[in-house]
CSV table of C-alpha atoms and ligand atoms in Angstrom, one decimal:
chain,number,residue,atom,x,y,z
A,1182,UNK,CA,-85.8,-118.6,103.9
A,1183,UNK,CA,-85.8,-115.6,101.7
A,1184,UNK,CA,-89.0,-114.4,100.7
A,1185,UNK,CA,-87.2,-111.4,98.1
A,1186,UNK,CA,-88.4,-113.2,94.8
A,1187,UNK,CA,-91.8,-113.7,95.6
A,1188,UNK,CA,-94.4,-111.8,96.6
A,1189,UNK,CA,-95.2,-111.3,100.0
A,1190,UNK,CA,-99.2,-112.0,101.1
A,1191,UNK,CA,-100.1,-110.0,104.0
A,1192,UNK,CA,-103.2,-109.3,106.0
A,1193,UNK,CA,-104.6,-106.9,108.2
A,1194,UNK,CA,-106.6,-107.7,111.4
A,1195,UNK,CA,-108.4,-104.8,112.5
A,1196,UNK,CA,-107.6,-102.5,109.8
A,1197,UNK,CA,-110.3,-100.1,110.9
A,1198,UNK,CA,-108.3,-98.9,114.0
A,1199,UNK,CA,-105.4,-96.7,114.3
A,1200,UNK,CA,-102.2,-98.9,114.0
A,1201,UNK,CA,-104.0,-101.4,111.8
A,1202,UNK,CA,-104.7,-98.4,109.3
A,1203,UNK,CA,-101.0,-97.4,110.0
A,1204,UNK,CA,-99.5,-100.3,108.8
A,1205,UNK,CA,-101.6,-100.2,105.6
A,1206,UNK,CA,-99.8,-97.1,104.8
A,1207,UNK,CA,-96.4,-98.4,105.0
A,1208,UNK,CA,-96.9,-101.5,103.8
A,1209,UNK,CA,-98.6,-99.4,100.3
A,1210,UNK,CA,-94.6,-99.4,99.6
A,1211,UNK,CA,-92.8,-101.8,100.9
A,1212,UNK,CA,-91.7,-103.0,97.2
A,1213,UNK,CA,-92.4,-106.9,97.8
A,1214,UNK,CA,-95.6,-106.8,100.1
A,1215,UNK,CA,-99.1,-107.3,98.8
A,1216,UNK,CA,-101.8,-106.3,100.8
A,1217,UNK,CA,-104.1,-109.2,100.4
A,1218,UNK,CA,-106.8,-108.9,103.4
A,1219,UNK,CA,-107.6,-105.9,106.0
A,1220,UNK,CA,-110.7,-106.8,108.6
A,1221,UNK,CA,-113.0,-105.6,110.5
A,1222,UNK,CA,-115.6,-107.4,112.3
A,1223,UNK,CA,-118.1,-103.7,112.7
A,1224,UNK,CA,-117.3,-102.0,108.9
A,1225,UNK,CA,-117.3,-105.7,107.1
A,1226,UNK,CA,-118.3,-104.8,103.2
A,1227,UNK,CA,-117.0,-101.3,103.1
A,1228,UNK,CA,-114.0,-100.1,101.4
A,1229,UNK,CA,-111.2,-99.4,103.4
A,1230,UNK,CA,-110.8,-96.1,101.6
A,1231,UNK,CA,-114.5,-95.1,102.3
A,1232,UNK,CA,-113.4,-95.6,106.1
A,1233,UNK,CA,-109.9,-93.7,105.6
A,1234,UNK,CA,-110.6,-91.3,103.0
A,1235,UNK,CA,-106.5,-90.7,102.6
A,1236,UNK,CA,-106.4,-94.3,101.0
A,1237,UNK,CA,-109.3,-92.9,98.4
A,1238,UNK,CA,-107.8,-94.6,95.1
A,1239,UNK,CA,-104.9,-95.9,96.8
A,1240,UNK,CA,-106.0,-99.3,98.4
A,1241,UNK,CA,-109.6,-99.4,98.1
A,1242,UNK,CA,-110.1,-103.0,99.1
A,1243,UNK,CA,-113.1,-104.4,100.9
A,1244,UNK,CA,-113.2,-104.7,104.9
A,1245,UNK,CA,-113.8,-108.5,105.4
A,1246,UNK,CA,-114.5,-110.0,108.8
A,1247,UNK,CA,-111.7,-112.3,110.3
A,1248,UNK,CA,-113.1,-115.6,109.8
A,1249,UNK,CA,-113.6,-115.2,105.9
A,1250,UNK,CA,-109.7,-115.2,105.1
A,1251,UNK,CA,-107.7,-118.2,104.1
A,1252,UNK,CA,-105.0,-117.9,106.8
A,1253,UNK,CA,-103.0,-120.6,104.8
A,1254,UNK,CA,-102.7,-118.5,102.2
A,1255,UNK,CA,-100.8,-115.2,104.0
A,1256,UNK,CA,-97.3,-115.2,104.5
A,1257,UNK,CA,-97.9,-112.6,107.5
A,1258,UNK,CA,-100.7,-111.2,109.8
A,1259,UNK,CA,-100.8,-108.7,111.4
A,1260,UNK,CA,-103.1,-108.7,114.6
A,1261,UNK,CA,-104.0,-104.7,115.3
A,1262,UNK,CA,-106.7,-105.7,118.0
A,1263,UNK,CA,-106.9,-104.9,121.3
A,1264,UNK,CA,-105.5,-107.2,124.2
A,1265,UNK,CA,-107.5,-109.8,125.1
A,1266,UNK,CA,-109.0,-110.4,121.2
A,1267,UNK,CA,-105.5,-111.0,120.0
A,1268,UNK,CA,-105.0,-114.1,121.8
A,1269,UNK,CA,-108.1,-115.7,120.2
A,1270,UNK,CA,-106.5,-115.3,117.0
A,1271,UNK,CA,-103.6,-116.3,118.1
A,1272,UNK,CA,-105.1,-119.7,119.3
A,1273,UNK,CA,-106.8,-120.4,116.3
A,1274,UNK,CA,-104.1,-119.6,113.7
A,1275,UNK,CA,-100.2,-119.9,115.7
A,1276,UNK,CA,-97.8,-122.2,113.5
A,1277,UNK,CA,-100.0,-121.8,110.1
A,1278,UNK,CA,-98.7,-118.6,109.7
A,1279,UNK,CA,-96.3,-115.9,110.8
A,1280,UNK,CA,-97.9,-113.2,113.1
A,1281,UNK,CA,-97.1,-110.3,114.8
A,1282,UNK,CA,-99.3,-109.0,117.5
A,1283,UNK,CA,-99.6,-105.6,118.6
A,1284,UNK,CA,-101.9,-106.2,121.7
A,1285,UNK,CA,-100.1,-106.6,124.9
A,1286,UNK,CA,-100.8,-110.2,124.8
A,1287,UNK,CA,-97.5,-111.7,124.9
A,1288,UNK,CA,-95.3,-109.1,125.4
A,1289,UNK,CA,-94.9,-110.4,129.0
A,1290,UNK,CA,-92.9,-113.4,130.3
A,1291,UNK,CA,-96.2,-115.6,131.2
A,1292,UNK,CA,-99.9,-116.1,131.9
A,1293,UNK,CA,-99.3,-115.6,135.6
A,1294,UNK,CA,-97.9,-112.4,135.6
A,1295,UNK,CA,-100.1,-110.5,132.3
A,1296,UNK,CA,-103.3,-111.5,134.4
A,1297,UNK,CA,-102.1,-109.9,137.8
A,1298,UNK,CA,-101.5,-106.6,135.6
A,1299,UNK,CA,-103.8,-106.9,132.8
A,1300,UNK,CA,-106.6,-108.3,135.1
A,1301,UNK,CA,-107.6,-110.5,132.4
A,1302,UNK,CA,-107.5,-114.0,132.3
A,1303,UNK,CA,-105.3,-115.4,129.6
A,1304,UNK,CA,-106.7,-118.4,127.1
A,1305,UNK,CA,-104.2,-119.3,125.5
A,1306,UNK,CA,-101.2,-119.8,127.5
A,1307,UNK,CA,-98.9,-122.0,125.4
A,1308,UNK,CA,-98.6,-119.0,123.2
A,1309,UNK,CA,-96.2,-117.2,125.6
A,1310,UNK,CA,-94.2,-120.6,124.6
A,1311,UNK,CA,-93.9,-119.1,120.8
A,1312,UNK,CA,-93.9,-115.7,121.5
A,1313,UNK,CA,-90.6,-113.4,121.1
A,1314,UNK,CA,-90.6,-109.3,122.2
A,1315,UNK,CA,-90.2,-107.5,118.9
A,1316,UNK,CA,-87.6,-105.0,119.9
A,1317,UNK,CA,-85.1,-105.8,116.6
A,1318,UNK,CA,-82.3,-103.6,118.2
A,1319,UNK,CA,-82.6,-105.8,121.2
A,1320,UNK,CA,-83.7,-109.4,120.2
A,1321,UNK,CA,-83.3,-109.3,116.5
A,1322,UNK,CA,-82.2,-112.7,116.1
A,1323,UNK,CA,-84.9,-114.3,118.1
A,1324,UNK,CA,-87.3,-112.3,115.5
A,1325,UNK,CA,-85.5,-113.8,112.3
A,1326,UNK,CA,-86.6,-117.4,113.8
A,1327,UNK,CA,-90.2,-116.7,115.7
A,1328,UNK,CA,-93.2,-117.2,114.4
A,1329,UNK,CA,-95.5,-115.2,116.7
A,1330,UNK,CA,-93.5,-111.8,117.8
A,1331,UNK,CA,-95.2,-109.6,120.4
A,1332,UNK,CA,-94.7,-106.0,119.1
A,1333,UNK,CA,-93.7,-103.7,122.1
A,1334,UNK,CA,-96.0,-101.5,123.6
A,1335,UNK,CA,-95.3,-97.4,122.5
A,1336,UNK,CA,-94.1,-96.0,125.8
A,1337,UNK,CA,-92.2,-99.1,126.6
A,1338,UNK,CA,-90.4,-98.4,123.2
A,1339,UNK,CA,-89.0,-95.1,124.0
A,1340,UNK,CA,-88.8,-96.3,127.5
A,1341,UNK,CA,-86.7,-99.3,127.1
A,1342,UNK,CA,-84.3,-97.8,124.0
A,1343,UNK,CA,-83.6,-95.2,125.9
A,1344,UNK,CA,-82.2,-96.8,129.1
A,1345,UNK,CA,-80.7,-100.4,128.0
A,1346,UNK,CA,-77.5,-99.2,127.2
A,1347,UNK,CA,-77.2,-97.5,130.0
A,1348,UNK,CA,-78.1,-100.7,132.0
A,1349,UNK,CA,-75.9,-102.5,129.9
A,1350,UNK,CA,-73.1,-100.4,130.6
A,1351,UNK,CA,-73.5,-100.6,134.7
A,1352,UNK,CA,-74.1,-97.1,134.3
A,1353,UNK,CA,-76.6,-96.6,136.4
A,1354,UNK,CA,-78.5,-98.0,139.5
A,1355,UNK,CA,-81.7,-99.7,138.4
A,1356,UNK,CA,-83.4,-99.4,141.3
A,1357,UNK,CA,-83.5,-95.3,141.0
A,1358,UNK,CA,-84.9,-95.1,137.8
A,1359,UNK,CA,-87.5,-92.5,137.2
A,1360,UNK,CA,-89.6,-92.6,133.6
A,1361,UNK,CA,-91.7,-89.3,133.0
A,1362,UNK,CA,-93.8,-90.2,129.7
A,1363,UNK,CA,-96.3,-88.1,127.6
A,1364,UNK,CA,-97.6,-89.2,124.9
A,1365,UNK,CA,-100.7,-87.5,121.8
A,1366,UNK,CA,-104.1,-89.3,122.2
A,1367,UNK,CA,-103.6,-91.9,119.3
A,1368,UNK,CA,-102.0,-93.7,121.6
A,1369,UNK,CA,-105.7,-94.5,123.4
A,1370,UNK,CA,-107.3,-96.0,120.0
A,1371,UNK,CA,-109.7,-95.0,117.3
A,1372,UNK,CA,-112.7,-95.2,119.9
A,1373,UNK,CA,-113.7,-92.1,121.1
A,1374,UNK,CA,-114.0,-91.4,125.1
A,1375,UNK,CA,-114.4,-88.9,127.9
A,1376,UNK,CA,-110.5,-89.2,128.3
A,1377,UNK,CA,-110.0,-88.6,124.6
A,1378,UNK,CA,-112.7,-86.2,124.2
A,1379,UNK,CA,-111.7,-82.5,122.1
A,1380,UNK,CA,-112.3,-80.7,125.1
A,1381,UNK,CA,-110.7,-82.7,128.0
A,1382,UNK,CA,-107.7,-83.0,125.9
A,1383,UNK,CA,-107.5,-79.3,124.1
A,1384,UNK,CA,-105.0,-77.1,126.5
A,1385,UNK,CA,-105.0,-79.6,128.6
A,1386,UNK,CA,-102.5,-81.8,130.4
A,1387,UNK,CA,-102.4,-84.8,132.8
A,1388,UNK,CA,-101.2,-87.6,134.2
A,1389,UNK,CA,-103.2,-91.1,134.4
A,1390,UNK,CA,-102.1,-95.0,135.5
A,1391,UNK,CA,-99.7,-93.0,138.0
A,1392,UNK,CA,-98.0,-96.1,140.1
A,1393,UNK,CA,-100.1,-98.9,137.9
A,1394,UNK,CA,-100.3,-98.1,133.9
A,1395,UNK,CA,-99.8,-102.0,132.4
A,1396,UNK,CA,-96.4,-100.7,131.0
A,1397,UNK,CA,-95.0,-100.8,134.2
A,1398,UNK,CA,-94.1,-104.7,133.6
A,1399,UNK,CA,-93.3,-104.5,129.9
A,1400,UNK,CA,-90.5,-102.3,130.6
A,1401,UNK,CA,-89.2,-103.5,134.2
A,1402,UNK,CA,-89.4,-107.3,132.5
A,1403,UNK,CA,-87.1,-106.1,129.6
A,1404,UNK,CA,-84.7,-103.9,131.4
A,1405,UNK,CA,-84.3,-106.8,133.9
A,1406,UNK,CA,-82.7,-108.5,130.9
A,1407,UNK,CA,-79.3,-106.2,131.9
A,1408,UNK,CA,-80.3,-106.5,135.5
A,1409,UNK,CA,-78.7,-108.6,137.9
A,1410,UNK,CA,-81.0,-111.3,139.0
A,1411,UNK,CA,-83.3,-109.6,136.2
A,1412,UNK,CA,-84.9,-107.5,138.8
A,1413,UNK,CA,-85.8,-103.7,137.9
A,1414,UNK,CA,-88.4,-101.5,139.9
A,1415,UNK,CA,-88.9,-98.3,137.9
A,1416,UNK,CA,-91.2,-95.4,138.8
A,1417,UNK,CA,-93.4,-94.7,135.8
A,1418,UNK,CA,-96.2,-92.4,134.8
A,1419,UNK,CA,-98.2,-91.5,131.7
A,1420,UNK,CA,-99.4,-87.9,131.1
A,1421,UNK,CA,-101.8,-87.4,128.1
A,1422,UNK,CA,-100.6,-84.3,125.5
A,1423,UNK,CA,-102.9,-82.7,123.4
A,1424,UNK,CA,-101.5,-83.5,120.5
A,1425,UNK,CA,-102.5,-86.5,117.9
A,1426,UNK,CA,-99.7,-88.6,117.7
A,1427,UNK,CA,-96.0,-88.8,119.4
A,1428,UNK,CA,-94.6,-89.8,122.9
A,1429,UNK,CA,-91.5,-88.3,124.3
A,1430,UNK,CA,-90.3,-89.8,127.4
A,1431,UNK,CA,-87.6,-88.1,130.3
A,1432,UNK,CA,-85.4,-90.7,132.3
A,1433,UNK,CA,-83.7,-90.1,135.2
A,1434,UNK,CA,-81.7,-92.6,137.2
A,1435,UNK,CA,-78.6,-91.3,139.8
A,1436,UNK,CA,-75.1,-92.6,137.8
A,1437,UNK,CA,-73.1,-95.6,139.4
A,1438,UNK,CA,-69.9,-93.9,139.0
A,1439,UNK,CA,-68.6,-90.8,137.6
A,1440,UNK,CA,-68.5,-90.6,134.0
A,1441,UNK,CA,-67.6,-87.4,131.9
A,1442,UNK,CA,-70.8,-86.5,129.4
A,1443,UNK,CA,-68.9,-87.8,125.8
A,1444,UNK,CA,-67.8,-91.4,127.0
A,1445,UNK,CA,-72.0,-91.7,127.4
A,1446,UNK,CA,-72.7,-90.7,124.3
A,1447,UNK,CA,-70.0,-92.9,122.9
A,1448,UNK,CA,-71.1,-96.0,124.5
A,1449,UNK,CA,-74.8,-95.4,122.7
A,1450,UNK,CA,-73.5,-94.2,119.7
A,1451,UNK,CA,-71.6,-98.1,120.0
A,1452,UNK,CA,-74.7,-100.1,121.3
A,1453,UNK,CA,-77.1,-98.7,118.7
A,1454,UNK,CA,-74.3,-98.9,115.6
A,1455,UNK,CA,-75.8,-101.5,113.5
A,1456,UNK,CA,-79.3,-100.0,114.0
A,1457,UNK,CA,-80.6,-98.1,111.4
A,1458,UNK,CA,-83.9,-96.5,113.1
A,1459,UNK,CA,-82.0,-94.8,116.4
A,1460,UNK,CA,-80.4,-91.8,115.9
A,1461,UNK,CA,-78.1,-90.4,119.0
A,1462,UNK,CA,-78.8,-86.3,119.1
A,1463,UNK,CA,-76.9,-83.8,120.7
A,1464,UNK,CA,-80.1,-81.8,121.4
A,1465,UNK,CA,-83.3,-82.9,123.0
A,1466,UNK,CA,-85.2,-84.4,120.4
A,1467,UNK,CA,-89.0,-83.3,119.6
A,1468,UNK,CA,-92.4,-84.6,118.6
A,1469,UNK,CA,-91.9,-83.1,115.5
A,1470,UNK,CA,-88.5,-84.8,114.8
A,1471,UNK,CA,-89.4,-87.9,114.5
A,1472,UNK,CA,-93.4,-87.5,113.9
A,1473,UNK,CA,-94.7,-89.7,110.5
A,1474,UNK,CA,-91.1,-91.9,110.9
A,1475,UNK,CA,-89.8,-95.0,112.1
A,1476,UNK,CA,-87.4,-93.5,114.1
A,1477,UNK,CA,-86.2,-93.3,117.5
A,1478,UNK,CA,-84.2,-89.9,118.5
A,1479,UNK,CA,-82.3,-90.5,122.0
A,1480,UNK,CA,-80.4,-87.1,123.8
A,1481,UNK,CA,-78.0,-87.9,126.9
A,1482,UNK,CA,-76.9,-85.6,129.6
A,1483,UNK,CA,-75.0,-86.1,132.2
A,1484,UNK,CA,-75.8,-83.6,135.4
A,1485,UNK,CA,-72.7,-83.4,137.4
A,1486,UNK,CA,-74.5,-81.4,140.3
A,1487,UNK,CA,-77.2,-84.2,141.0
A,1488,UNK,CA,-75.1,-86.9,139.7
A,1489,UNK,CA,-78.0,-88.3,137.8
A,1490,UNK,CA,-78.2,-89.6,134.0
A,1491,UNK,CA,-81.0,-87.8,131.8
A,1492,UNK,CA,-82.0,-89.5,128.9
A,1493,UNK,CA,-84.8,-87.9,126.6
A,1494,UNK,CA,-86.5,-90.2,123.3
A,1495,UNK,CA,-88.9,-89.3,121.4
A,1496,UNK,CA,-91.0,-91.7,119.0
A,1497,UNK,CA,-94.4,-91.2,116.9
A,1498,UNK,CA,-96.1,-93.7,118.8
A,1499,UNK,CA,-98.2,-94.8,115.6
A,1500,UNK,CA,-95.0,-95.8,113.8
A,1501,UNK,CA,-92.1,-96.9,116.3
A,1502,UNK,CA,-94.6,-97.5,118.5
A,1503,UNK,CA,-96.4,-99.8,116.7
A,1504,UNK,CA,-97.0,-100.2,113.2
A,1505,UNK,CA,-93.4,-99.0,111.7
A,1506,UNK,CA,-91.5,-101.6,114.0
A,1507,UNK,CA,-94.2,-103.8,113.4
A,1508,UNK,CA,-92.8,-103.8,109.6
A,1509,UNK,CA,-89.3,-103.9,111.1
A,1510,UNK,CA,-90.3,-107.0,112.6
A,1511,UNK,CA,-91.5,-108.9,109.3
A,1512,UNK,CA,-88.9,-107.6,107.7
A,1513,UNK,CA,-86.2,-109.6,109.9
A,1514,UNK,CA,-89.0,-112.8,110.0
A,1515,UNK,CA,-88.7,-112.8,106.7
A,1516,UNK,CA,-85.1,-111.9,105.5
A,1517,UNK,CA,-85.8,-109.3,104.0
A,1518,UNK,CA,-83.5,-105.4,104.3
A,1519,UNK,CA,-84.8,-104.5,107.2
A,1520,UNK,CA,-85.4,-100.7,106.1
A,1521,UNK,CA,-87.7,-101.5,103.3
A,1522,UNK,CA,-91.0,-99.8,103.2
A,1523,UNK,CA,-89.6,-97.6,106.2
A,1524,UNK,CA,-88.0,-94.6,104.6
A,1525,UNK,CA,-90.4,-91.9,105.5
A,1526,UNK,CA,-88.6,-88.7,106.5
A,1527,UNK,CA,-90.2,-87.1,110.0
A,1528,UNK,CA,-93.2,-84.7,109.0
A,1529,UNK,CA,-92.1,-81.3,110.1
A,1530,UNK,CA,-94.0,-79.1,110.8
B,546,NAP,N1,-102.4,-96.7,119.3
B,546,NAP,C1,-101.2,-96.8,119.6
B,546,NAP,O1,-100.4,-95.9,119.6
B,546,NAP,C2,-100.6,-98.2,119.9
B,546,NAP,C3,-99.3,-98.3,120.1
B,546,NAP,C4,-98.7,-99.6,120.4
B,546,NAP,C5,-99.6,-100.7,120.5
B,546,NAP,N2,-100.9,-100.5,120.4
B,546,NAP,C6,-101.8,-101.7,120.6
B,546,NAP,O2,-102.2,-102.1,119.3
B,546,NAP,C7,-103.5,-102.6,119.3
B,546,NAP,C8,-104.4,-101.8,118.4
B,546,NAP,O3,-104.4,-100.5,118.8
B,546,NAP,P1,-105.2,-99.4,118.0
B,546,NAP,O4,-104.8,-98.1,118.6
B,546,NAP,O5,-105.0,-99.5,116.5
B,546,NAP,O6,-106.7,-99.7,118.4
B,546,NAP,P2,-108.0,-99.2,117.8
B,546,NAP,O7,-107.8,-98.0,117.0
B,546,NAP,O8,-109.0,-99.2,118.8
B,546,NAP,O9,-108.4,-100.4,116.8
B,546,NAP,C9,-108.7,-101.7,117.2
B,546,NAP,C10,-109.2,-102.5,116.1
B,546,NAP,O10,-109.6,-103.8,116.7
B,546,NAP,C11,-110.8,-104.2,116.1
B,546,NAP,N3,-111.6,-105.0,117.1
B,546,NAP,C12,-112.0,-104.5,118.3
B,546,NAP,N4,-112.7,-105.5,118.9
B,546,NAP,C13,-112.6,-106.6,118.1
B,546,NAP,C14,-113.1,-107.9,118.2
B,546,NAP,N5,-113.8,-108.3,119.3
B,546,NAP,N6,-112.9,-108.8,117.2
B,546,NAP,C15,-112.2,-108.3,116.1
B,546,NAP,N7,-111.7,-107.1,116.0
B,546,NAP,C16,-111.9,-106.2,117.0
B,546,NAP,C17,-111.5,-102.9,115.7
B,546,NAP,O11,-112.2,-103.2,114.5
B,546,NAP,P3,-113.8,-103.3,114.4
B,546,NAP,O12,-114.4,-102.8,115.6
B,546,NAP,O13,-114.0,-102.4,113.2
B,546,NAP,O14,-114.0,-104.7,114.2
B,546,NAP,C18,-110.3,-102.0,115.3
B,546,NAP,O15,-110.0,-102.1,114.0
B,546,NAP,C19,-104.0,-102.5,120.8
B,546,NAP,O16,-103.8,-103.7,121.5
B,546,NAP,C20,-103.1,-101.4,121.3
B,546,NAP,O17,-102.9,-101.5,122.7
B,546,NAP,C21,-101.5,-99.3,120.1
């Protein structure tokens, strides 16, 4: 059903965090979406705006707790909460309402396998039943007819778009593929920690969940889709930049045949044609180049002397990561352009 001649209700859950504050900001002009609820259970009574003063006279709604909205009422939630309080939600309110989580709660293909990596146990198993991965440029028309999409984790974005054609084109060996991902400390939530802290980030640089970050699964799961016998093993690790927002990740996997350097850029430039938020580059993308923006800058190259592919994306993590394709997604639940409300141009510098 078309939802272009009425207004569209959303809500918030956990609009006090990063991506849930992130989505607020897109949706201020996406032209047929009315913000109608944003939560949170610790700031309940304040004004959003008092919280993030760039909304001051913008959207200065109250902060409601979770419980006090009339779910029946929304045409879309969106669940910014982290994993493990998503899926209450999710119980309570699947199948009266059209969601889309951003947790890791059912990005993965069952209960079984999200509590071996997410050590977590899962309540609400029958949800992985309903669930679809929001990738649009990979499972676009399961979106159009789901009514709970998992929204992809941020690394697993740039991960994933940067390798399934490759894996779709048989031109590479799964099993050697090597993910090197960095990515600004946004990415860690609005909660401040040692990790996060000015100091252990400022000129400073590192890697962390080397061998068993929870991504691991999201993105082997999804590039096993172009995998025979859906099996993929890649090598992944995390580093942490010292920069706010942005993950750029470096691929490697050794080539399956020999393949001259424009044939691979043609056969993304064909894979990713309908999709209007990757753009192929014939330089290395930067932070900077897609920072603020819903897009998703891939560069190819072809190393003849180690007979490797090297793929390099780049994403802001806030928006492709999360809250940007998170609008992608409602936009294709609900039949709407898929662009709308995502036109920013990258901030630069
Ligand atoms: N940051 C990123 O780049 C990124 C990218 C992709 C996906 N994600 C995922 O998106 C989700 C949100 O991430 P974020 O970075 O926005 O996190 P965040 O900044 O830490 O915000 C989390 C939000 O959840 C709320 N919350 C926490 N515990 C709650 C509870 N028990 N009941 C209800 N609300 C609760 C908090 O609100 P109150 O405490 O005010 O109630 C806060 O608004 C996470 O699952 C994360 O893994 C994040």
């Amino acid at each position: 059903m078309s939802l272009t001649n009425k207004k569209i209700n959303a809500s918030i859950i956990g609009a006090s965090g990063y991506t849930g504050s992130e989505i607020a900001r897109l949706l201020i002009n996406h032209p047929f979406v009315s913000i109608e609820h944003i939560t949170s259970e610790s700031h309940a009574g304040k004004a959003f705006s008092d919280l993030h003063p760039p909304f001051v006279g913008i959207l200065d709604l109250p902060l409601e707790r979770a419980e006090e909205i009339d779910i029946d009422k929304q045409d879309v939630l969106f669940l910014a909460l982290p994993h493990g309080v998503s899926m209450e939600y999710a119980r309570q309110w699947q199948g009266r309402t059209k969601i889309i989580d951003l947790s890791g709660d059912f990005r993965l293909t069952g209960p079984v396998v999200y509590e071996h990596w997410y050590k977590k146990r899962h309540v609400y198993a029958g949800g992985f039943d309903h669930a679809v991965y929001g990738m649009p440029e990979l499972h676009g028309n399961a979106i159009a007819n789901a009514d709970l999409v998992a929204n992809p984790g941020c690394y697993p974005t740039a991960s994933i778009l940067g390798l399934a054609p490759a894996l779709a084109g048989k031109l590479i060996q799964a099993h050697t593929i090597i993910i090197d991902a960095k990515s600004g400390t946004t990415g860690a939530g609005v909660k401040a920690s040692e990790t996060t802290h000015f100091s252990n980030v400022n000129e400073n640089f590192r890697a962390y969940g080397i061998g068993n970050h929870r991504h691991t699964i999201e993105i082997e799961e999804q590039l096993g889709l172009f995998c025979e016998g859906n099996r993929c093993l890649v090598q992944f690790t995390p580093h942490l930049l010292p920069v706010d927002r942005g993950i750029l990740v470096t691929t490697y996997a050794a080539l399956s045949k020999d393949i001259p350097e424009d044939q691979v850029f043609e056969m993304y430039r064909k894979f990713y044609q309908d999709q209007p938020f990757i753009r192929i580059r014939k330089e290395a993308p930067s932070l900077k180049d897609v920072r603020g923006s819903n897009y998703c800058d891939i560069y190819l190259q072809v190393d003849d002397r180690t007979k490797r592919l090297i793929v390099v994306s780049a994403i802001d993590n806030l928006v492709k990561g999360a809250a940007g394709q998170a609008v992608h997604n409602m936009n294709i639940m609900l039949g709407l352009e898929q662009t709308l409300g995502l036109g920013q141009v990258p901030m630069k510098p």
